[in-house]
Amino acid sequence: MWVFVAREASPDAPYWPGRQFLAAIDALGWPLLWVLLFTHAPKPVGLVGPFVTAVAVLSALVRLHRALWVNHRYRFTTWRWGKIVAALLLMGAVMKLTMPA
């Protein structure tokens, strides 16, 4: 038996000056990071490198379109993953402080 749950659409993101510019940087930065990661791999990656590059370029184009023309629907990737990384760093710092020397 299949159960379908209709998810409510997220509300529009608030507009503020400079949002489109920062969204465009965020939209292009993450795919560029993936391309750089695979082009500077320590070992040969074979066909995976060009495939990741092609997917990253397509992703960058879709993300750039959303960042510039449908900005109210763009969500910042840096903000999403930055919160997770900050939480992990905070947990590591607390563990380091609570561990006996």
PDB file of C-alpha atoms in Angstrom:
ATOM      1  CA  MET A   1       0.000   0.000   0.000  1.00  0.00           C
ATOM      2  CA  TRP A   2       1.348   3.418  -0.975  1.00  0.00           C
ATOM      3  CA  VAL A   3       0.867   6.400   1.258  1.00  0.00           C
ATOM      4  CA  PHE A   4       1.314   9.799  -0.316  1.00  0.00           C
ATOM      5  CA  VAL A   5       1.873  12.822   1.847  1.00  0.00           C
ATOM      6  CA  ALA A   6       1.490  16.169   0.154  1.00  0.00           C
ATOM      7  CA  ARG A   7       4.227  18.443   1.378  1.00  0.00           C
ATOM      8  CA  GLU A   8       3.392  22.089   1.764  1.00  0.00           C
ATOM      9  CA  ALA A   9       5.456  24.441  -0.369  1.00  0.00           C
ATOM     10  CA  SER A  10       8.013  26.461   1.547  1.00  0.00           C
ATOM     11  CA  PRO A  11       7.242  30.165   1.859  1.00  0.00           C
ATOM     12  CA  ASP A  12       8.978  32.682  -0.325  1.00  0.00           C
ATOM     13  CA  ALA A  13      12.344  33.843   0.925  1.00  0.00           C
ATOM     14  CA  PRO A  14      12.435  37.455   2.107  1.00  0.00           C
ATOM     15  CA  TYR A  15      14.013  39.947  -0.261  1.00  0.00           C
ATOM     16  CA  TRP A  16      16.873  42.178   0.829  1.00  0.00           C
ATOM     17  CA  PRO A  17      19.360  44.280  -1.156  1.00  0.00           C
ATOM     18  CA  GLY A  18      22.259  42.220  -2.456  1.00  0.00           C
ATOM     19  CA  ARG A  19      20.395  38.904  -2.205  1.00  0.00           C
ATOM     20  CA  GLN A  20      20.599  38.227  -5.949  1.00  0.00           C
ATOM     21  CA  PHE A  21      24.333  38.932  -6.045  1.00  0.00           C
ATOM     22  CA  LEU A  22      25.113  36.670  -3.081  1.00  0.00           C
ATOM     23  CA  ALA A  23      22.751  34.003  -4.424  1.00  0.00           C
ATOM     24  CA  ALA A  24      24.580  34.038  -7.769  1.00  0.00           C
ATOM     25  CA  ILE A  25      27.932  33.618  -6.001  1.00  0.00           C
ATOM     26  CA  ASP A  26      26.502  30.775  -3.904  1.00  0.00           C
ATOM     27  CA  ALA A  27      24.913  29.172  -6.968  1.00  0.00           C
ATOM     28  CA  LEU A  28      28.187  29.116  -8.904  1.00  0.00           C
ATOM     29  CA  GLY A  29      30.561  28.532  -6.011  1.00  0.00           C
ATOM     30  CA  TRP A  30      29.462  25.067  -4.927  1.00  0.00           C
ATOM     31  CA  PRO A  31      29.518  23.430  -8.396  1.00  0.00           C
ATOM     32  CA  LEU A  32      32.878  25.107  -9.033  1.00  0.00           C
ATOM     33  CA  LEU A  33      34.140  23.621  -5.768  1.00  0.00           C
ATOM     34  CA  TRP A  34      33.121  20.125  -6.922  1.00  0.00           C
ATOM     35  CA  VAL A  35      34.864  20.606 -10.270  1.00  0.00           C
ATOM     36  CA  LEU A  36      38.048  21.811  -8.551  1.00  0.00           C
ATOM     37  CA  LEU A  37      37.899  18.913  -6.111  1.00  0.00           C
ATOM     38  CA  PHE A  38      37.800  16.354  -8.920  1.00  0.00           C
ATOM     39  CA  THR A  39      40.306  18.063 -11.206  1.00  0.00           C
ATOM     40  CA  HIS A  40      42.901  18.220  -8.421  1.00  0.00           C
ATOM     41  CA  ALA A  41      42.336  14.684  -7.169  1.00  0.00           C
ATOM     42  CA  PRO A  42      45.558  12.966  -6.037  1.00  0.00           C
ATOM     43  CA  LYS A  43      44.817   9.886  -8.171  1.00  0.00           C
ATOM     44  CA  PRO A  44      43.344   9.612 -11.683  1.00  0.00           C
ATOM     45  CA  VAL A  45      39.536   9.623 -11.590  1.00  0.00           C
ATOM     46  CA  GLY A  46      38.961   8.313 -15.127  1.00  0.00           C
ATOM     47  CA  LEU A  47      35.533   9.039 -16.544  1.00  0.00           C
ATOM     48  CA  VAL A  48      34.176  10.219 -13.206  1.00  0.00           C
ATOM     49  CA  GLY A  49      35.938  13.592 -13.542  1.00  0.00           C
ATOM     50  CA  PRO A  50      34.285  14.645 -16.825  1.00  0.00           C
ATOM     51  CA  PHE A  51      30.937  13.273 -15.626  1.00  0.00           C
ATOM     52  CA  VAL A  52      31.101  15.276 -12.387  1.00  0.00           C
ATOM     53  CA  THR A  53      32.131  18.340 -14.395  1.00  0.00           C
ATOM     54  CA  ALA A  54      29.149  17.968 -16.741  1.00  0.00           C
ATOM     55  CA  VAL A  55      26.708  17.472 -13.861  1.00  0.00           C
ATOM     56  CA  ALA A  56      28.233  20.433 -12.006  1.00  0.00           C
ATOM     57  CA  VAL A  57      27.886  22.702 -15.039  1.00  0.00           C
ATOM     58  CA  LEU A  58      24.243  21.715 -15.478  1.00  0.00           C
ATOM     59  CA  SER A  59      23.654  22.191 -11.771  1.00  0.00           C
ATOM     60  CA  ALA A  60      25.333  25.594 -11.874  1.00  0.00           C
ATOM     61  CA  LEU A  61      23.115  26.710 -14.741  1.00  0.00           C
ATOM     62  CA  VAL A  62      19.926  25.604 -12.976  1.00  0.00           C
ATOM     63  CA  ARG A  63      21.050  27.169  -9.701  1.00  0.00           C
ATOM     64  CA  LEU A  64      22.092  30.414 -11.415  1.00  0.00           C
ATOM     65  CA  HIS A  65      18.705  30.649 -13.123  1.00  0.00           C
ATOM     66  CA  ARG A  66      16.961  30.194  -9.792  1.00  0.00           C
ATOM     67  CA  ALA A  67      19.298  32.650  -8.048  1.00  0.00           C
ATOM     68  CA  LEU A  68      18.787  35.432 -10.582  1.00  0.00           C
ATOM     69  CA  TRP A  69      15.282  35.033 -11.985  1.00  0.00           C
ATOM     70  CA  VAL A  70      13.374  33.041  -9.344  1.00  0.00           C
ATOM     71  CA  ASN A  71      15.217  34.478  -6.369  1.00  0.00           C
ATOM     72  CA  HIS A  72      12.312  34.121  -3.962  1.00  0.00           C
ATOM     73  CA  ARG A  73      12.689  30.326  -4.326  1.00  0.00           C
ATOM     74  CA  TYR A  74      16.481  30.180  -3.952  1.00  0.00           C
ATOM     75  CA  ARG A  75      17.859  28.730  -0.721  1.00  0.00           C
ATOM     76  CA  PHE A  76      21.505  29.354   0.190  1.00  0.00           C
ATOM     77  CA  THR A  77      23.579  26.167   0.225  1.00  0.00           C
ATOM     78  CA  THR A  78      26.339  27.829   2.209  1.00  0.00           C
ATOM     79  CA  TRP A  79      23.897  28.748   4.972  1.00  0.00           C
ATOM     80  CA  ARG A  80      22.441  25.229   5.094  1.00  0.00           C
ATOM     81  CA  TRP A  81      25.774  23.396   5.309  1.00  0.00           C
ATOM     82  CA  GLY A  82      27.413  26.145   7.342  1.00  0.00           C
ATOM     83  CA  LYS A  83      24.971  25.540  10.198  1.00  0.00           C
ATOM     84  CA  ILE A  84      25.792  21.823  10.186  1.00  0.00           C
ATOM     85  CA  VAL A  85      29.555  22.417  10.114  1.00  0.00           C
ATOM     86  CA  ALA A  86      29.281  25.034  12.884  1.00  0.00           C
ATOM     87  CA  ALA A  87      27.303  22.584  15.050  1.00  0.00           C
ATOM     88  CA  LEU A  88      29.936  19.872  14.508  1.00  0.00           C
ATOM     89  CA  LEU A  89      32.754  22.289  15.343  1.00  0.00           C
ATOM     90  CA  LEU A  90      30.936  23.387  18.484  1.00  0.00           C
ATOM     91  CA  MET A  91      30.435  19.770  19.580  1.00  0.00           C
ATOM     92  CA  GLY A  92      34.126  19.057  18.953  1.00  0.00           C
ATOM     93  CA  ALA A  93      35.180  22.092  20.977  1.00  0.00           C
ATOM     94  CA  VAL A  94      32.910  21.087  23.873  1.00  0.00           C
ATOM     95  CA  MET A  95      34.279  17.528  23.783  1.00  0.00           C
ATOM     96  CA  LYS A  96      37.833  18.856  23.740  1.00  0.00           C
ATOM     97  CA  LEU A  97      37.153  21.075  26.763  1.00  0.00           C
ATOM     98  CA  THR A  98      35.431  18.339  28.763  1.00  0.00           C
ATOM     99  CA  MET A  99      38.029  15.630  28.165  1.00  0.00           C
ATOM    100  CA  PRO A 100      40.593  15.267  30.931  1.00  0.00           C
ATOM    101  CA  ALA A 101      44.145  16.153  29.964  1.00  0.00           C
TER     102      ALA A 101
END
